[in-house]
PDB file of C-alpha atoms and ligand atoms in Angstrom:
ATOM      1  CA  MET P 139     106.451  91.604 106.683  1.00 72.00           C
ATOM      2  CA  ASN P 140     109.780  93.089 105.866  1.00 78.00           C
ATOM      3  CA  TYR P 141     110.050  96.600 107.309  1.00 77.00           C
ATOM      4  CA  GLU P 142     113.369  97.284 105.614  1.00 80.00           C
ATOM      5  CA  LYS P 143     112.162  96.637 102.103  1.00 87.00           C
ATOM      6  CA  ARG P 144     108.590  97.929 102.114  1.00 95.00           C
ATOM      7  CA  LYS P 145     105.891  99.757 104.002  1.00 95.00           C
ATOM      8  CA  THR P 146     103.421  97.796 106.155  1.00 97.00           C
ATOM      9  CA  VAL P 147      99.898  99.087 105.574  1.00 98.00           C
ATOM     10  CA  ILE P 148      96.848  98.251 107.697  1.00 98.00           C
ATOM     11  CA  ALA P 149      93.763  99.576 105.949  1.00 98.00           C
ATOM     12  CA  GLY P 150      90.167  99.409 107.054  1.00 98.00           C
ATOM     13  CA  ASN P 151      87.421  98.972 104.478  1.00 98.00           C
ATOM     14  CA  TRP P 152      84.190 100.145 106.048  1.00 98.00           C
ATOM     15  CA  LYS P 153      82.131  99.048 103.005  1.00 98.00           C
ATOM     16  CA  MET P 154      78.559 100.468 103.312  1.00 98.00           C
ATOM     17  CA  ASN P 155      78.740 100.947 107.080  1.00 98.00           C
ATOM     18  CA  LYS P 156      78.736 103.857 109.541  1.00 98.00           C
ATOM     19  CA  LEU P 157      76.908 107.129 109.066  1.00 98.00           C
ATOM     20  CA  PRO P 158      78.593 110.404 108.093  1.00 98.00           C
ATOM     21  CA  SER P 159      77.582 111.736 111.523  1.00 98.00           C
ATOM     22  CA  GLU P 160      79.455 108.874 113.261  1.00 98.00           C
ATOM     23  CA  THR P 161      82.597 109.239 111.202  1.00 98.00           C
ATOM     24  CA  TYR P 162      84.441 112.161 112.821  1.00 98.00           C
ATOM     25  CA  ASP P 163      84.384 110.660 116.315  1.00 98.00           C
ATOM     26  CA  TYR P 164      85.200 107.165 115.101  1.00 98.00           C
ATOM     27  CA  ILE P 165      88.281 108.319 113.142  1.00 98.00           C
ATOM     28  CA  LYS P 166      89.436 110.263 116.205  1.00 98.00           C
ATOM     29  CA  GLU P 167      88.989 107.078 118.257  1.00 98.00           C
ATOM     30  CA  VAL P 168      91.029 105.042 115.751  1.00 98.00           C
ATOM     31  CA  ALA P 169      93.722 107.730 115.720  1.00 98.00           C
ATOM     32  CA  SER P 170      94.050 107.760 119.482  1.00 98.00           C
ATOM     33  CA  LYS P 171      94.005 103.952 119.826  1.00 98.00           C
ATOM     34  CA  THR P 172      96.715 103.527 117.156  1.00 98.00           C
ATOM     35  CA  GLU P 173      98.764 106.567 118.155  1.00 95.00           C
ATOM     36  CA  ASN P 174     102.120 104.816 118.277  1.00 91.00           C
ATOM     37  CA  ALA P 175     101.620 102.734 115.150  1.00 96.00           C
ATOM     38  CA  LYS P 176     104.780 101.773 113.306  1.00 93.00           C
ATOM     39  CA  CYS P 177     102.838 100.971 110.164  1.00 96.00           C
ATOM     40  CA  GLU P 178     100.675 103.098 107.878  1.00 97.00           C
ATOM     41  CA  VAL P 179      97.086 103.232 109.192  1.00 98.00           C
ATOM     42  CA  VAL P 180      94.377 103.859 106.597  1.00 98.00           C
ATOM     43  CA  ALA P 181      90.593 104.108 106.838  1.00 98.00           C
ATOM     44  CA  CYS P 182      88.699 103.640 103.565  1.00 98.00           C
ATOM     45  CA  VAL P 183      85.183 104.963 103.995  1.00 98.00           C
ATOM     46  CA  PRO P 184      82.012 105.557 101.928  1.00 98.00           C
ATOM     47  CA  PHE P 185      82.048 108.622  99.652  1.00 98.00           C
ATOM     48  CA  VAL P 186      79.583 110.558 101.829  1.00 98.00           C
ATOM     49  CA  ASN P 187      81.751 109.999 104.940  1.00 98.00           C
ATOM     50  CA  LEU P 188      84.954 111.261 103.326  1.00 98.00           C
ATOM     51  CA  CYS P 189      84.684 114.954 104.317  1.00 98.00           C
ATOM     52  CA  ALA P 190      84.218 114.111 107.991  1.00 98.00           C
ATOM     53  CA  ALA P 191      86.958 111.472 107.848  1.00 98.00           C
ATOM     54  CA  VAL P 192      89.492 113.819 106.230  1.00 98.00           C
ATOM     55  CA  GLU P 193      88.654 116.526 108.766  1.00 98.00           C
ATOM     56  CA  ALA P 194      89.068 114.138 111.718  1.00 98.00           C
ATOM     57  CA  ALA P 195      92.339 112.721 110.375  1.00 98.00           C
ATOM     58  CA  LYS P 196      93.978 116.166 110.046  1.00 98.00           C
ATOM     59  CA  GLY P 197      97.019 116.404 112.306  1.00 97.00           C
ATOM     60  CA  THR P 198      96.954 112.645 113.027  1.00 98.00           C
ATOM     61  CA  HIS P 199      98.841 109.724 111.469  1.00 98.00           C
ATOM     62  CA  VAL P 200      95.631 108.219 109.988  1.00 98.00           C
ATOM     63  CA  LYS P 201      95.276 108.374 106.203  1.00 98.00           C
ATOM     64  CA  ILE P 202      91.913 108.397 104.517  1.00 98.00           C
ATOM     65  CA  GLY P 203      90.893 106.369 101.488  1.00 98.00           C
ATOM     66  CA  ALA P 204      87.834 105.968  99.285  1.00 98.00           C
ATOM     67  CA  GLU P 205      86.351 102.587  98.394  1.00 98.00           C
ATOM     68  CA  ASN P 206      85.976 103.181  94.662  1.00 98.00           C
ATOM     69  CA  LEU P 207      86.237 105.791  91.914  1.00 98.00           C
ATOM     70  CA  HIS P 208      85.293 106.222  88.254  1.00 98.00           C
ATOM     71  CA  PHE P 209      88.057 106.005  85.664  1.00 98.00           C
ATOM     72  CA  MET P 210      86.906 108.987  83.599  1.00 98.00           C
ATOM     73  CA  PRO P 211      88.198 112.419  84.664  1.00 97.00           C
ATOM     74  CA  SER P 212      84.769 114.126  84.390  1.00 97.00           C
ATOM     75  CA  GLY P 213      81.604 114.125  82.309  1.00 97.00           C
ATOM     76  CA  ALA P 214      78.149 112.630  81.997  1.00 98.00           C
ATOM     77  CA  PHE P 215      78.460 109.741  84.465  1.00 98.00           C
ATOM     78  CA  THR P 216      75.571 110.342  86.847  1.00 98.00           C
ATOM     79  CA  GLY P 217      76.241 109.187  90.370  1.00 97.00           C
ATOM     80  CA  GLU P 218      79.961 108.619  89.849  1.00 98.00           C
ATOM     81  CA  VAL P 219      82.991 110.178  91.548  1.00 98.00           C
ATOM     82  CA  SER P 220      86.298 110.951  89.816  1.00 98.00           C
ATOM     83  CA  ALA P 221      89.862 110.625  91.076  1.00 98.00           C
ATOM     84  CA  ALA P 222      90.321 114.406  90.917  1.00 98.00           C
ATOM     85  CA  MET P 223      87.261 114.919  93.152  1.00 98.00           C
ATOM     86  CA  LEU P 224      88.734 112.564  95.763  1.00 98.00           C
ATOM     87  CA  LYS P 225      92.123 114.226  95.589  1.00 98.00           C
ATOM     88  CA  ASP P 226      90.509 117.635  95.952  1.00 98.00           C
ATOM     89  CA  LEU P 227      88.863 116.480  99.205  1.00 98.00           C
ATOM     90  CA  GLY P 228      92.206 115.467 100.689  1.00 98.00           C
ATOM     91  CA  VAL P 229      91.796 111.724 100.158  1.00 98.00           C
ATOM     92  CA  GLU P 230      95.067 109.789  99.854  1.00 98.00           C
ATOM     93  CA  TYR P 231      94.166 106.144  99.068  1.00 98.00           C
ATOM     94  CA  VAL P 232      91.496 104.420  96.999  1.00 98.00           C
ATOM     95  CA  ILE P 233      90.475 100.763  96.932  1.00 98.00           C
ATOM     96  CA  ILE P 234      90.231  99.463  93.379  1.00 98.00           C
ATOM     97  CA  GLY P 235      88.751  96.172  92.160  1.00 98.00           C
ATOM     98  CA  HIS P 236      87.348  94.919  95.467  1.00 98.00           C
ATOM     99  CA  SER P 237      85.633  91.565  94.852  1.00 97.00           C
ATOM    100  CA  GLU P 238      82.276  93.072  95.879  1.00 97.00           C
ATOM    101  CA  ARG P 239      82.677  95.652  93.106  1.00 98.00           C
ATOM    102  CA  ARG P 240      83.571  92.867  90.666  1.00 97.00           C
ATOM    103  CA  GLN P 241      80.680  90.663  91.842  1.00 96.00           C
ATOM    104  CA  TYR P 242      77.840  93.208  92.173  1.00 97.00           C
ATOM    105  CA  PHE P 243      78.897  96.069  89.901  1.00 96.00           C
ATOM    106  CA  ALA P 244      80.388  94.219  86.946  1.00 95.00           C
ATOM    107  CA  GLU P 245      83.919  95.492  87.383  1.00 97.00           C
ATOM    108  CA  THR P 246      86.458  93.651  85.284  1.00 98.00           C
ATOM    109  CA  ASP P 247      90.233  93.439  85.155  1.00 98.00           C
ATOM    110  CA  VAL P 248      90.082  95.966  82.323  1.00 98.00           C
ATOM    111  CA  THR P 249      88.097  98.561  84.330  1.00 98.00           C
ATOM    112  CA  VAL P 250      90.441  97.916  87.254  1.00 98.00           C
ATOM    113  CA  ASN P 251      93.353  98.785  84.978  1.00 98.00           C
ATOM    114  CA  LYS P 252      91.659 102.024  83.849  1.00 98.00           C
ATOM    115  CA  LYS P 253      90.867 102.963  87.461  1.00 98.00           C
ATOM    116  CA  ILE P 254      94.470 102.420  88.554  1.00 98.00           C
ATOM    117  CA  ALA P 255      95.691 104.703  85.758  1.00 98.00           C
ATOM    118  CA  ALA P 256      93.109 107.366  86.712  1.00 98.00           C
ATOM    119  CA  ALA P 257      94.005 107.194  90.406  1.00 98.00           C
ATOM    120  CA  LEU P 258      97.731 107.511  89.742  1.00 98.00           C
ATOM    121  CA  GLU P 259      97.180 110.359  87.303  1.00 98.00           C
ATOM    122  CA  ALA P 260      95.366 112.289  90.065  1.00 98.00           C
ATOM    123  CA  GLY P 261      98.028 111.502  92.679  1.00 98.00           C
ATOM    124  CA  LEU P 262      95.988 108.926  94.651  1.00 98.00           C
ATOM    125  CA  LYS P 263      97.470 105.700  96.008  1.00 98.00           C
ATOM    126  CA  PRO P 264      95.545 102.683  94.728  1.00 98.00           C
ATOM    127  CA  ILE P 265      94.950  99.604  96.901  1.00 98.00           C
ATOM    128  CA  VAL P 266      94.395  97.045  94.152  1.00 98.00           C
ATOM    129  CA  CYS P 267      92.445  93.912  95.096  1.00 98.00           C
ATOM    130  CA  VAL P 268      92.981  90.535  93.453  1.00 98.00           C
ATOM    131  CA  GLY P 269      91.867  87.093  94.563  1.00 98.00           C
ATOM    132  CA  GLU P 270      90.320  83.806  93.489  1.00 98.00           C
ATOM    133  CA  LEU P 271      86.818  82.418  93.970  1.00 96.00           C
ATOM    134  CA  LEU P 272      86.330  79.231  95.991  1.00 95.00           C
ATOM    135  CA  GLU P 273      85.631  77.169  92.817  1.00 96.00           C
ATOM    136  CA  GLN P 274      88.847  78.463  91.292  1.00 96.00           C
ATOM    137  CA  ARG P 275      90.847  77.441  94.370  1.00 96.00           C
ATOM    138  CA  GLU P 276      89.180  74.017  94.276  1.00 94.00           C
ATOM    139  CA  GLN P 277      90.036  73.685  90.589  1.00 96.00           C
ATOM    140  CA  GLY P 278      93.690  74.386  91.398  1.00 97.00           C
ATOM    141  CA  ILE P 279      93.842  77.544  89.279  1.00 98.00           C
ATOM    142  CA  THR P 280      94.498  80.165  91.988  1.00 98.00           C
ATOM    143  CA  LYS P 281      97.953  80.943  90.596  1.00 98.00           C
ATOM    144  CA  GLU P 282      96.634  81.407  87.060  1.00 98.00           C
ATOM    145  CA  ILE P 283      93.694  83.597  88.164  1.00 98.00           C
ATOM    146  CA  VAL P 284      95.680  85.864  90.460  1.00 98.00           C
ATOM    147  CA  SER P 285      98.532  86.181  87.952  1.00 98.00           C
ATOM    148  CA  MET P 286      96.113  87.107  85.177  1.00 98.00           C
ATOM    149  CA  GLN P 287      94.322  89.680  87.366  1.00 98.00           C
ATOM    150  CA  THR P 288      97.678  91.214  88.330  1.00 98.00           C
ATOM    151  CA  LYS P 289      98.978  91.327  84.760  1.00 98.00           C
ATOM    152  CA  ILE P 290      95.842  92.970  83.362  1.00 98.00           C
ATOM    153  CA  ALA P 291      95.531  95.381  86.307  1.00 98.00           C
ATOM    154  CA  PHE P 292      99.007  96.776  85.728  1.00 98.00           C
ATOM    155  CA  ALA P 293      99.122  96.732  81.925  1.00 98.00           C
ATOM    156  CA  GLY P 294     100.750  99.977  80.807  1.00 98.00           C
ATOM    157  CA  ILE P 295     101.507 101.109  84.380  1.00 98.00           C
ATOM    158  CA  ASP P 296     105.070 102.322  84.758  1.00 97.00           C
ATOM    159  CA  LYS P 297     107.280 100.787  87.417  1.00 96.00           C
ATOM    160  CA  SER P 298     107.925 104.234  88.902  1.00 97.00           C
ATOM    161  CA  ALA P 299     104.281 104.224  90.068  1.00 98.00           C
ATOM    162  CA  PHE P 300     104.853 101.300  92.409  1.00 97.00           C
ATOM    163  CA  SER P 301     106.063 103.498  95.238  1.00 96.00           C
ATOM    164  CA  SER P 302     102.382 104.598  95.471  1.00 97.00           C
ATOM    165  CA  ILE P 303     100.700 101.243  94.818  1.00 98.00           C
ATOM    166  CA  VAL P 304      99.477  98.693  97.364  1.00 98.00           C
ATOM    167  CA  ILE P 305      98.161  95.285  96.306  1.00 98.00           C
ATOM    168  CA  ALA P 306      95.678  93.359  98.448  1.00 98.00           C
ATOM    169  CA  TYR P 307      95.423  89.605  98.017  1.00 98.00           C
ATOM    170  CA  GLU P 308      91.839  88.854  98.997  1.00 98.00           C
ATOM    171  CA  PRO P 309      90.596  85.308  98.415  1.00 97.00           C
ATOM    172  CA  VAL P 310      86.917  85.887  97.667  1.00 96.00           C
ATOM    173  CA  TRP P 311      85.876  82.883  99.782  1.00 95.00           C
ATOM    174  CA  ALA P 312      87.444  84.502 102.852  1.00 93.00           C
ATOM    175  CA  ILE P 313      85.808  87.926 102.593  1.00 93.00           C
ATOM    176  CA  GLY P 314      83.137  88.522 105.202  1.00 84.00           C
ATOM    177  CA  THR P 315      82.729  84.772 105.716  1.00 88.00           C
ATOM    178  CA  GLY P 316      84.773  84.302 108.870  1.00 83.00           C
ATOM    179  CA  LYS P 317      86.890  81.782 106.893  1.00 84.00           C
ATOM    180  CA  THR P 318      90.458  83.046 106.877  1.00 86.00           C
ATOM    181  CA  ALA P 319      93.150  81.745 104.569  1.00 89.00           C
ATOM    182  CA  THR P 320      95.854  80.000 106.569  1.00 95.00           C
ATOM    183  CA  SER P 321      99.008  82.029 106.946  1.00 96.00           C
ATOM    184  CA  ASP P 322     100.711  79.581 104.548  1.00 97.00           C
ATOM    185  CA  GLN P 323      97.996  80.040 101.923  1.00 97.00           C
ATOM    186  CA  ALA P 324      98.224  83.846 102.293  1.00 97.00           C
ATOM    187  CA  GLU P 325     102.015  83.736 102.046  1.00 97.00           C
ATOM    188  CA  GLU P 326     101.936  81.452  99.007  1.00 98.00           C
ATOM    189  CA  VAL P 327      99.672  83.735  96.972  1.00 98.00           C
ATOM    190  CA  CYS P 328     101.311  87.002  98.091  1.00 98.00           C
ATOM    191  CA  LYS P 329     104.578  85.440  96.860  1.00 98.00           C
ATOM    192  CA  ILE P 330     102.943  84.501  93.540  1.00 98.00           C
ATOM    193  CA  ILE P 331     101.891  88.146  93.103  1.00 98.00           C
ATOM    194  CA  ARG P 332     105.411  89.303  93.980  1.00 98.00           C
ATOM    195  CA  ASP P 333     106.838  86.903  91.391  1.00 98.00           C
ATOM    196  CA  VAL P 334     104.469  88.316  88.757  1.00 98.00           C
ATOM    197  CA  LEU P 335     105.699  91.843  89.577  1.00 98.00           C
ATOM    198  CA  CYS P 336     109.255  90.591  89.163  1.00 98.00           C
ATOM    199  CA  GLU P 337     108.360  89.132  85.772  1.00 98.00           C
ATOM    200  CA  LEU P 338     106.534  92.309  84.667  1.00 98.00           C
ATOM    201  CA  TYR P 339     109.054  94.783  86.097  1.00 98.00           C
ATOM    202  CA  ASP P 340     112.107  93.736  88.115  1.00 98.00           C
ATOM    203  CA  GLU P 341     113.144  92.350  91.479  1.00 97.00           C
ATOM    204  CA  GLU P 342     113.531  95.749  93.081  1.00 97.00           C
ATOM    205  CA  THR P 343     109.930  96.687  92.204  1.00 97.00           C
ATOM    206  CA  ALA P 344     108.632  93.299  93.363  1.00 97.00           C
ATOM    207  CA  GLU P 345     110.501  93.405  96.664  1.00 97.00           C
ATOM    208  CA  GLY P 346     109.551  97.018  97.312  1.00 97.00           C
ATOM    209  CA  THR P 347     105.793  96.659  96.792  1.00 98.00           C
ATOM    210  CA  THR P 348     103.416  96.326  99.739  1.00 98.00           C
ATOM    211  CA  ILE P 349     101.183  93.257  99.353  1.00 98.00           C
ATOM    212  CA  GLN P 350      98.439  92.939 101.951  1.00 98.00           C
ATOM    213  CA  TYR P 351      96.268  90.000 102.860  1.00 97.00           C
ATOM    214  CA  GLY P 352      92.520  90.555 103.285  1.00 97.00           C
ATOM    215  CA  GLY P 353      89.732  88.147 104.178  1.00 96.00           C
ATOM    216  CA  SER P 354      88.339  87.836 107.716  1.00 93.00           C
ATOM    217  CA  MET P 355      91.558  89.144 109.259  1.00 96.00           C
ATOM    218  CA  ASN P 356      90.787  89.892 112.882  1.00 96.00           C
ATOM    219  CA  ALA P 357      92.329  90.674 116.251  1.00 96.00           C
ATOM    220  CA  LYS P 358      93.043  86.974 116.854  1.00 96.00           C
ATOM    221  CA  ASN P 359      94.555  85.818 113.576  1.00 96.00           C
ATOM    222  CA  ALA P 360      96.347  88.996 112.440  1.00 97.00           C
ATOM    223  CA  LYS P 361      99.678  88.321 114.119  1.00 97.00           C
ATOM    224  CA  GLU P 362     100.171  84.916 112.523  1.00 97.00           C
ATOM    225  CA  LEU P 363      99.271  86.237 109.061  1.00 97.00           C
ATOM    226  CA  LEU P 364     101.412  89.350 109.384  1.00 97.00           C
ATOM    227  CA  GLU P 365     104.444  87.368 110.498  1.00 95.00           C
ATOM    228  CA  LYS P 366     104.777  85.936 106.996  1.00 96.00           C
ATOM    229  CA  TYR P 367     107.580  87.443 104.923  1.00 95.00           C
ATOM    230  CA  ASP P 368     105.432  88.347 101.899  1.00 97.00           C
ATOM    231  CA  VAL P 369     102.366  89.605 103.818  1.00 97.00           C
ATOM    232  CA  ASP P 370     102.892  93.336 104.297  1.00 97.00           C
ATOM    233  CA  GLY P 371      99.696  94.325 106.014  1.00 97.00           C
ATOM    234  CA  GLY P 372      95.985  93.796 105.882  1.00 98.00           C
ATOM    235  CA  LEU P 373      92.824  95.049 104.254  1.00 98.00           C
ATOM    236  CA  ILE P 374      90.262  94.700 107.001  1.00 98.00           C
ATOM    237  CA  GLY P 375      86.496  94.736 106.537  1.00 97.00           C
ATOM    238  CA  GLY P 376      84.361  93.722 109.528  1.00 97.00           C
ATOM    239  CA  ALA P 377      87.044  94.161 112.181  1.00 97.00           C
ATOM    240  CA  SER P 378      87.756  97.737 111.054  1.00 98.00           C
ATOM    241  CA  LEU P 379      84.314  98.743 112.345  1.00 98.00           C
ATOM    242  CA  ARG P 380      85.370  98.061 115.946  1.00 98.00           C
ATOM    243  CA  SER P 381      88.167 100.395 116.990  1.00 98.00           C
ATOM    244  CA  ASP P 382      89.605  98.050 119.645  1.00 98.00           C
ATOM    245  CA  ASP P 383      89.868  95.172 117.162  1.00 98.00           C
ATOM    246  CA  PHE P 384      91.328  97.425 114.489  1.00 98.00           C
ATOM    247  CA  ALA P 385      93.884  98.809 116.947  1.00 98.00           C
ATOM    248  CA  THR P 386      94.855  95.267 117.965  1.00 98.00           C
ATOM    249  CA  ILE P 387      95.510  94.423 114.314  1.00 98.00           C
ATOM    250  CA  VAL P 388      97.622  97.576 113.936  1.00 98.00           C
ATOM    251  CA  LYS P 389      99.573  96.491 116.994  1.00 97.00           C
ATOM    252  CA  ALA P 390     100.036  93.011 115.535  1.00 96.00           C
ATOM    253  CA  ALA P 391     101.799  94.662 112.585  1.00 94.00           C
ATOM    254  CA  GLU P 392     104.634  95.648 114.889  1.00 86.00           C
TER     255      GLU P 392
HETATM  256  C1  PEP F 686      87.295  93.402 102.780  1.00 62.31           C
HETATM  257  O1  PEP F 686      86.236  93.991 102.737  1.00 62.31           O
HETATM  258  O2  PEP F 686      88.206  93.720 102.029  1.00 62.31           O
HETATM  259  C2  PEP F 686      87.465  92.317 103.755  1.00 62.31           C
HETATM  260  C3  PEP F 686      88.586  91.668 103.782  1.00 62.31           C
HETATM  261  O3  PEP F 686      86.390  92.060 104.582  1.00 62.31           O
HETATM  262  P1  PEP F 686      86.397  91.137 105.893  1.00 62.31           P
HETATM  263  O4  PEP F 686      87.619  91.498 106.684  1.00 62.31           O
HETATM  264  O5  PEP F 686      85.136  91.447 106.586  1.00 62.31           O
HETATM  265  O6  PEP F 686      86.489  89.715 105.412  1.00 62.31           O
END
């Protein structure tokens, strides 16, 4: 982390967990347990939980995010939710390109790029996920994969947008598996992403962009991961569902 150059962001990704009726109290619990946080605290929740989450977060430091959006502004896309709809609800962040969306819902680098543009257009802050599969790591092509994902994701995106963009490096083999990348592996790939931003834009943009690590980050391993210079926070799945664990991770970001 480097507090002087960029914001540290700890974001929970609830995935398809917790009921709308549980959401208000849980967000209040997170807010009170992370009251003195020095970093940005975000909870990304299912669409149907957003109203309750936004309501509970009012007057607190907790920011609310969605887990997905559609890239079209409106129209005949049954079951989908647009960026403008999220913004209208009071949502601030949106996760884009999570590996589960890529794996189960056929999202590609190209749809990720369209979703980033749509989110920015509506005034939402995208948390853009990139990361390699286990086979790709074993083949020694992590750098190529993550660089390609980053380049396609940000094609046509102006550097002025980067004050609102967060990138999450999430090795797919570490998500929900209990297998965490070592802090050196996390640092190495976050640095690769930063170097790509430098190549695409400039050093100031690269150094100023928040790059999180995500993949089985928990109350025990967070501190070591977050101590790395290029790791500016975490995207937390499982551990974000337990407020004590999530609060411990927030604390580790200090
Ligand atoms: C995630 O969903 O982005 C994630 C990192 O999950 P977990 O922390 O459970 O591995």
